[in-house]
Coordinates of C-alpha atoms in Angstrom, one line a residue:
Chain A
M199 CA 0.0 0.0 0.0
L200 CA 2.7 2.5 1.0
A201 CA 4.8 1.7 -2.0
H202 CA 2.1 3.0 -4.3
Y203 CA 1.0 6.0 -2.4
P204 CA 1.5 8.6 -5.2
Y205 CA -1.0 6.7 -7.3
Y206 CA -3.6 7.0 -4.6
I207 CA -2.8 10.7 -4.2
A208 CA -3.4 11.2 -7.9
A209 CA -6.7 9.4 -7.6
W210 CA -7.6 11.6 -4.6
I211 CA -6.8 14.8 -6.4
F212 CA -8.8 13.6 -9.4
L213 CA -11.9 12.8 -7.2
C214 CA -11.5 16.2 -5.4
G215 CA -11.7 18.0 -8.7
L216 CA -14.6 15.9 -9.9
Y217 CA -16.5 16.5 -6.6
G218 CA -15.9 20.2 -7.2
I219 CA -17.4 20.0 -10.6
V220 CA -20.4 18.0 -9.4
R221 CA -21.1 20.3 -6.5
S222 CA -20.3 23.5 -8.3
R223 CA -22.6 26.5 -7.9
H224 CA -20.6 28.9 -10.0
L225 CA -19.2 28.3 -13.5
V226 CA -15.8 29.8 -12.6
H227 CA -15.6 27.4 -9.7
T228 CA -16.4 24.6 -12.2
V229 CA -13.5 25.6 -14.4
I230 CA -11.1 25.8 -11.5
S231 CA -12.2 22.4 -10.3
L232 CA -11.4 21.1 -13.8
T233 CA -7.8 22.4 -13.5
I234 CA -7.5 20.7 -10.1
L235 CA -8.8 17.5 -11.6
Q236 CA -6.2 17.9 -14.3
T237 CA -3.3 18.3 -12.0
S238 CA -3.8 14.7 -10.9
T239 CA -2.3 13.7 -14.2
Y240 CA 0.9 15.4 -13.3
V241 CA 1.2 13.5 -10.0
L242 CA 0.3 10.2 -11.8
L243 CA 2.8 10.7 -14.6
L244 CA 5.6 11.8 -12.3
A245 CA 4.9 8.9 -10.0
I246 CA 5.3 6.5 -13.0
G247 CA 8.5 8.0 -14.2
F248 CA 10.3 8.6 -10.9
R249 CA 13.2 6.4 -9.9
K250 CA 15.2 6.6 -6.7
G251 CA 18.6 8.2 -7.3
G252 CA 17.7 9.0 -10.9
Y253 CA 19.1 12.3 -12.3
A254 CA 17.0 14.8 -14.4
P255 CA 17.2 13.7 -18.0
I256 CA 19.3 16.7 -19.1
F257 CA 22.7 15.6 -20.3
A258 CA 24.2 19.1 -20.4
D259 CA 26.2 18.5 -17.2
I260 CA 26.0 14.7 -16.7
H261 CA 27.5 11.9 -18.6
P262 CA 25.3 10.1 -21.2
G263 CA 24.6 6.7 -19.7
V264 CA 23.9 8.0 -16.2
V265 CA 20.6 6.6 -14.9
T266 CA 17.8 9.2 -15.1
V267 CA 14.1 9.4 -14.4
D268 CA 11.8 8.8 -17.4
P269 CA 11.9 11.8 -19.8
I270 CA 8.8 10.6 -21.7
V271 CA 6.3 11.4 -19.0
Q272 CA 7.9 14.8 -18.5
A273 CA 7.5 15.5 -22.3
L274 CA 3.9 14.5 -22.0
M275 CA 3.3 17.0 -19.2
L276 CA 5.2 19.9 -20.8
T277 CA 2.7 20.4 -23.6
D278 CA -0.1 19.6 -21.3
V279 CA 0.5 22.6 -19.1
V280 CA 0.4 25.1 -21.9
V281 CA -2.6 23.6 -23.6
E282 CA -4.4 23.5 -20.3
A283 CA -3.9 27.2 -19.8
T284 CA -5.4 28.0 -23.2
V285 CA -8.3 25.6 -22.7
V286 CA -9.0 27.3 -19.4
A287 CA -9.0 30.6 -21.2
L288 CA -11.5 29.2 -23.7
L289 CA -13.7 27.9 -21.0
L290 CA -13.6 31.2 -19.1
A291 CA -14.6 33.0 -22.3
M292 CA -17.6 30.7 -22.5
V293 CA -18.4 31.6 -18.9
V294 CA -18.3 35.3 -19.8
K295 CA -20.6 34.7 -22.7
A296 CA -23.0 32.5 -20.7
H297 CA -23.3 35.2 -18.1
E298 CA -23.9 37.8 -20.8
K299 CA -26.6 35.8 -22.6
G300 CA -28.2 34.0 -19.6
G301 CA -27.5 36.4 -16.8
T302 CA -26.4 33.6 -14.6
T303 CA -23.1 31.9 -13.6
S304 CA -24.7 28.9 -11.9
P305 CA -24.4 25.6 -13.8
D306 CA -27.9 24.7 -12.5
D307 CA -29.5 27.6 -14.3
L308 CA -28.1 26.7 -17.7
R309 CA -31.4 24.9 -18.6
Y310 CA -32.3 27.7 -21.1
M311 CA -29.6 26.1 -23.3
R312 CA -31.8 23.0 -23.8
G313 CA -32.9 22.3 -27.3
Chain B
M63 CA -32.1 16.0 -11.4
T64 CA -31.7 17.6 -8.0
R65 CA -28.3 18.3 -6.4
K66 CA -28.9 15.5 -3.9
H67 CA -29.5 13.0 -6.7
R68 CA -26.4 14.2 -8.5
L69 CA -24.2 13.9 -5.4
L70 CA -25.6 10.3 -4.8
L71 CA -24.8 9.4 -8.4
F72 CA -21.3 10.9 -8.0
L73 CA -20.6 9.0 -4.8
I74 CA -21.7 5.6 -6.4
G75 CA -19.5 6.3 -9.4
A76 CA -16.5 7.6 -7.3
I77 CA -16.5 4.6 -5.0
G78 CA -16.7 2.2 -7.9
A79 CA -14.1 4.0 -9.9
G80 CA -11.9 4.4 -6.8
F81 CA -12.1 0.7 -6.1
V82 CA -11.2 -0.4 -9.6
Y83 CA -8.4 2.2 -9.7
C84 CA -6.9 1.1 -6.4
A85 CA -7.0 -2.5 -7.5
G86 CA -5.1 -1.6 -10.7
A87 CA -2.6 0.8 -9.0
G88 CA -1.6 -2.0 -6.6
N89 CA -0.2 -3.9 -9.6
M90 CA 1.9 -1.0 -10.9
P91 CA 5.6 -1.0 -10.3
P92 CA 6.2 0.4 -6.8
W93 CA 7.0 4.1 -6.6
T94 CA 10.8 5.0 -7.1
Q95 CA 11.3 1.8 -9.0
Y96 CA 10.7 2.8 -12.6
R97 CA 10.9 -0.3 -14.9
G98 CA 9.6 0.8 -18.3
P99 CA 12.2 0.3 -21.0
Y100 CA 11.3 3.3 -23.3
G101 CA 12.4 6.1 -21.0
D102 CA 15.8 4.5 -20.5
V103 CA 16.2 3.8 -24.3
I104 CA 15.5 7.3 -25.3
A105 CA 17.5 8.9 -22.5
G106 CA 20.5 6.8 -23.6
L107 CA 20.1 7.5 -27.3
A108 CA 18.8 11.1 -27.7
V109 CA 22.2 12.7 -27.1
F110 CA 23.9 10.5 -29.8
Q111 CA 21.0 10.4 -32.3
R112 CA 19.8 14.0 -32.1
H113 CA 22.7 15.9 -30.5
A114 CA 20.3 17.4 -28.0
T115 CA 21.2 17.3 -24.3
D116 CA 17.7 18.0 -23.1
T117 CA 16.0 14.7 -23.7
V118 CA 12.6 16.0 -22.8
N119 CA 12.7 18.5 -25.7
A120 CA 14.2 15.9 -28.0
I121 CA 11.1 13.8 -27.3
T122 CA 8.6 16.7 -27.5
Y123 CA 9.9 18.2 -30.8
D124 CA 11.3 15.1 -32.5
Y125 CA 10.4 11.6 -31.3
R126 CA 6.8 12.5 -30.7
G127 CA 6.8 15.7 -32.8
F128 CA 3.7 14.6 -34.6
D129 CA 1.7 14.6 -31.3
T130 CA 3.2 18.0 -30.4
L131 CA 2.0 19.3 -33.8
G132 CA -1.5 18.2 -32.8
E133 CA -1.2 19.9 -29.5
E134 CA 0.0 23.1 -31.2
F135 CA -3.1 23.1 -33.3
M136 CA -5.2 22.5 -30.2
L137 CA -3.6 25.6 -28.7
F138 CA -4.3 27.5 -32.0
S139 CA -8.0 26.5 -32.1
A140 CA -8.5 27.2 -28.4
V141 CA -7.1 30.8 -28.9
T142 CA -9.3 31.1 -32.0
G143 CA -12.3 30.1 -29.9
V144 CA -11.4 32.7 -27.3
M145 CA -11.2 35.4 -29.9
L146 CA -14.5 34.3 -31.5
L147 CA -16.3 34.2 -28.2
L148 CA -15.0 37.5 -26.9
R149 CA -15.2 39.5 -30.2
P150 CA -17.1 42.8 -29.9
E151 CA -20.7 42.1 -30.9
K152 CA -23.0 44.4 -32.9
D153 CA -24.3 46.5 -30.0
E154 CA -20.9 46.8 -28.5
K155 CA -19.3 47.5 -31.9
D156 CA -20.5 51.0 -32.2
A157 CA -19.0 52.0 -29.0
S158 CA -15.7 50.3 -29.6
A159 CA -15.2 50.7 -33.3
K160 CA -13.1 53.8 -33.0
E161 CA -11.1 52.6 -30.0
P162 CA -7.9 51.6 -31.8
R163 CA -7.5 55.0 -33.2
N164 CA -8.3 56.7 -29.9
P165 CA -6.1 55.4 -27.2
A166 CA -7.3 58.0 -24.8
S167 CA -10.5 56.0 -24.5
F168 CA -8.4 53.6 -22.3
R169 CA -7.6 56.1 -19.7
D170 CA -4.6 55.7 -17.4
R171 CA -5.8 55.5 -13.9
A172 CA -4.0 57.4 -11.2
A173 CA -0.4 56.0 -11.3
L174 CA 0.5 53.5 -8.7
S175 CA 4.0 54.7 -7.9
E176 CA 6.9 55.9 -9.9
T177 CA 9.1 53.1 -8.5
V178 CA 6.7 50.5 -10.0
Q179 CA 6.7 52.4 -13.3
V180 CA 10.5 52.8 -13.6
F181 CA 11.2 49.2 -12.4
T182 CA 8.7 47.5 -14.7
T183 CA 9.8 49.5 -17.7
A184 CA 13.5 48.8 -17.0
V185 CA 12.8 45.1 -16.6
F186 CA 10.8 44.8 -19.8
G187 CA 13.9 44.4 -22.0
L188 CA 15.5 41.9 -19.7
W189 CA 12.2 40.0 -19.4
V190 CA 12.0 39.6 -23.2
L191 CA 15.6 38.6 -23.4
F192 CA 15.2 36.0 -20.7
G193 CA 12.2 34.6 -22.7
I194 CA 14.3 34.4 -25.9
Y195 CA 17.1 32.7 -23.9
I196 CA 14.8 30.1 -22.5
G197 CA 13.1 29.6 -25.9
T198 CA 16.3 29.1 -27.9
H199 CA 18.2 26.9 -25.4
G200 CA 15.5 24.3 -25.1
Q201 CA 17.6 21.6 -26.8
L202 CA 20.4 22.1 -24.3
T203 CA 18.8 22.8 -20.9
P204 CA 15.3 22.9 -19.5
G205 CA 13.2 25.3 -21.5
G206 CA 12.1 25.5 -25.1
G207 CA 9.4 27.1 -27.1
F208 CA 6.4 26.6 -24.8
Q209 CA 8.1 28.0 -21.7
G210 CA 9.9 30.8 -23.5
G211 CA 6.7 31.8 -25.3
V212 CA 4.8 32.2 -22.1
I213 CA 7.5 34.3 -20.6
I214 CA 7.7 36.7 -23.5
A215 CA 3.9 36.9 -23.7
A216 CA 3.9 38.1 -20.0
A217 CA 6.2 41.0 -20.9
P218 CA 3.5 43.3 -22.2
M219 CA 1.7 42.8 -18.9
L220 CA 4.6 44.6 -17.2
L221 CA 3.7 47.7 -19.3
Y222 CA 0.1 47.3 -18.1
I223 CA 1.2 47.2 -14.5
A224 CA 3.3 50.3 -15.2
E225 CA 0.0 52.0 -16.2
N226 CA 1.4 52.6 -19.6
T227 CA -1.8 51.2 -21.2
D228 CA -1.3 53.0 -24.4
A229 CA 2.0 51.2 -25.1
F230 CA 0.5 48.0 -23.9
R231 CA -2.4 48.3 -26.3
R232 CA -0.1 49.2 -29.2
I233 CA 1.9 46.0 -28.6
V234 CA -0.9 43.5 -27.9
S235 CA -3.6 44.7 -30.4
H236 CA -1.2 44.8 -33.3
P237 CA -2.4 42.8 -36.4
F238 CA 1.2 41.5 -36.5
V239 CA 0.5 39.4 -33.4
E240 CA -2.3 37.5 -35.3
L241 CA 0.0 37.0 -38.3
L242 CA 2.7 35.7 -36.0
E243 CA 0.3 33.2 -34.5
G244 CA -0.6 31.8 -37.9
F245 CA 3.0 31.8 -38.9
G246 CA 4.1 29.9 -35.9
A247 CA 1.5 27.1 -36.4
A248 CA 2.1 27.0 -40.1
A249 CA 5.9 26.9 -39.9
Y250 CA 5.8 23.8 -37.7
A251 CA 3.7 21.9 -40.3
L252 CA 5.9 23.2 -43.1
I253 CA 9.1 21.9 -41.4
G254 CA 7.3 18.5 -41.3
L255 CA 6.4 18.8 -45.0
A256 CA 9.9 19.8 -45.9
A257 CA 11.0 16.3 -44.8
L258 CA 8.4 14.8 -47.2
A259 CA 9.8 17.0 -50.0
V260 CA 13.3 15.5 -49.7
G261 CA 11.8 12.0 -49.6
V262 CA 11.8 11.0 -45.9
P263 CA 8.8 10.5 -43.5
F264 CA 6.9 13.5 -42.1
L265 CA 8.8 15.5 -39.4
T266 CA 12.0 13.6 -39.9
N267 CA 15.0 15.6 -38.5
I268 CA 16.5 16.6 -41.9
L269 CA 18.8 19.5 -40.9
P270 CA 22.4 19.0 -40.0
L271 CA 22.7 18.1 -36.3
G272 CA 25.7 20.3 -35.4
T273 CA 27.9 20.0 -32.4
T274 CA 26.3 18.7 -29.2
G275 CA 26.1 21.4 -26.6
N276 CA 26.0 24.2 -29.2
V277 CA 23.0 26.5 -29.5
F278 CA 22.8 25.8 -33.2
S279 CA 22.6 22.0 -32.8
S280 CA 20.0 19.3 -32.8
G281 CA 18.6 20.1 -36.3
T282 CA 14.9 20.6 -36.5
I283 CA 14.4 20.4 -32.7
A284 CA 15.8 23.9 -32.2
L285 CA 13.9 25.2 -35.2
I286 CA 10.5 23.7 -34.3
S287 CA 11.1 24.9 -30.7
A288 CA 11.5 28.4 -32.0
C289 CA 8.4 28.2 -34.1
V290 CA 6.4 26.9 -31.2
G291 CA 7.8 29.8 -29.1
I292 CA 6.5 32.3 -31.7
E293 CA 3.1 30.6 -31.8
V294 CA 2.8 30.5 -28.0
T295 CA 3.9 34.1 -27.6
A296 CA 1.4 35.3 -30.1
A297 CA -1.4 33.0 -28.7
F298 CA -1.0 34.1 -25.1
T299 CA -0.7 37.8 -26.1
L300 CA -4.0 37.5 -28.0
V301 CA -5.7 35.8 -25.1
I302 CA -4.5 38.5 -22.7
F303 CA -5.6 41.2 -25.1
E304 CA -9.1 39.7 -25.6
Y305 CA -9.7 39.5 -21.8
L306 CA -8.4 42.9 -21.1
R307 CA -10.6 44.4 -23.8
E308 CA -13.5 42.7 -22.3
I309 CA -12.7 44.0 -18.8
L310 CA -11.9 47.5 -20.1
S311 CA -15.0 47.8 -22.2
R312 CA -17.1 46.8 -19.1
E313 CA -15.4 49.4 -16.9
K314 CA -16.1 52.0 -19.6
N315 CA -19.8 51.0 -19.8
Q316 CA -20.1 51.2 -16.0
E317 CA -18.5 54.6 -15.9
D318 CA -20.8 55.9 -18.7

């Protein structure tokens, strides 16, 4: 159990974010909950790639062949962070428009969008 | 569906998903004991195959460059979406049509302090330089186009903090920024197509690899990283501009 604890932390963060979305009363809160949910992927990926005593996979100052942590999961996260920021910007723009058109920022009051 | 029902549904789903997840996580390699072969293979080969000392960027812009191209277009379309959603609509247009020619409509508020103004203006050049440094050294040390681009895009915000909103507007509302965004996204795809033109698969690293440790090394990795940097700079500048226009036009409406 203890040997896998970062995996459980990732699941916990994921569920916290999901809970935030489910219980949200404000669309900005929904978007922020989504970003929290998304940070769980960072924890999960880092947990998979980490190795005890592993160096950072940058060979500018270490000899090639030195044991490093997994660079692939780090590359996956790198683009993820920037794309997440723009997706959040897009979602917040939708919130602004939803407030403008519907006069509400509560997810429960978005029923006028039906049909 | 009431909030209570929704919470109940969530709890059932969360407990179920949590149970399945925990059962699966127990079979993963224990933490700190990475076993997968791919990370080690690439970490061992990247320096020799691509002459890039930052393995993470060698993967991002070369080994899985095709995925990064997709992510770049995701960024592009997200920013296009923001611009579409926040564009001035018909009733707002009349009020804002003449704004670009009349910077005085974005009034400077009472200045915060001269210290802030002097410091932020002085730091502006250094800030951009640091962004360019991070962006162009991605193949050697941590950094690259994504990180450098975000740093450079934050530079105009310094002018906004310094209450020099006129200069800020002139930078961020320039049509050139939109051109740069298109150019950054297109250049990435064109570098990939250039490989096809010389008869090798899409996005193959066709440029000379240079000396390992040199800024002008690693072939297309450095070039793609620079294009991504341009794209990210322009994209974030556009997003910042769209939001500030939204805020400023609201403030103006309230004051009127």
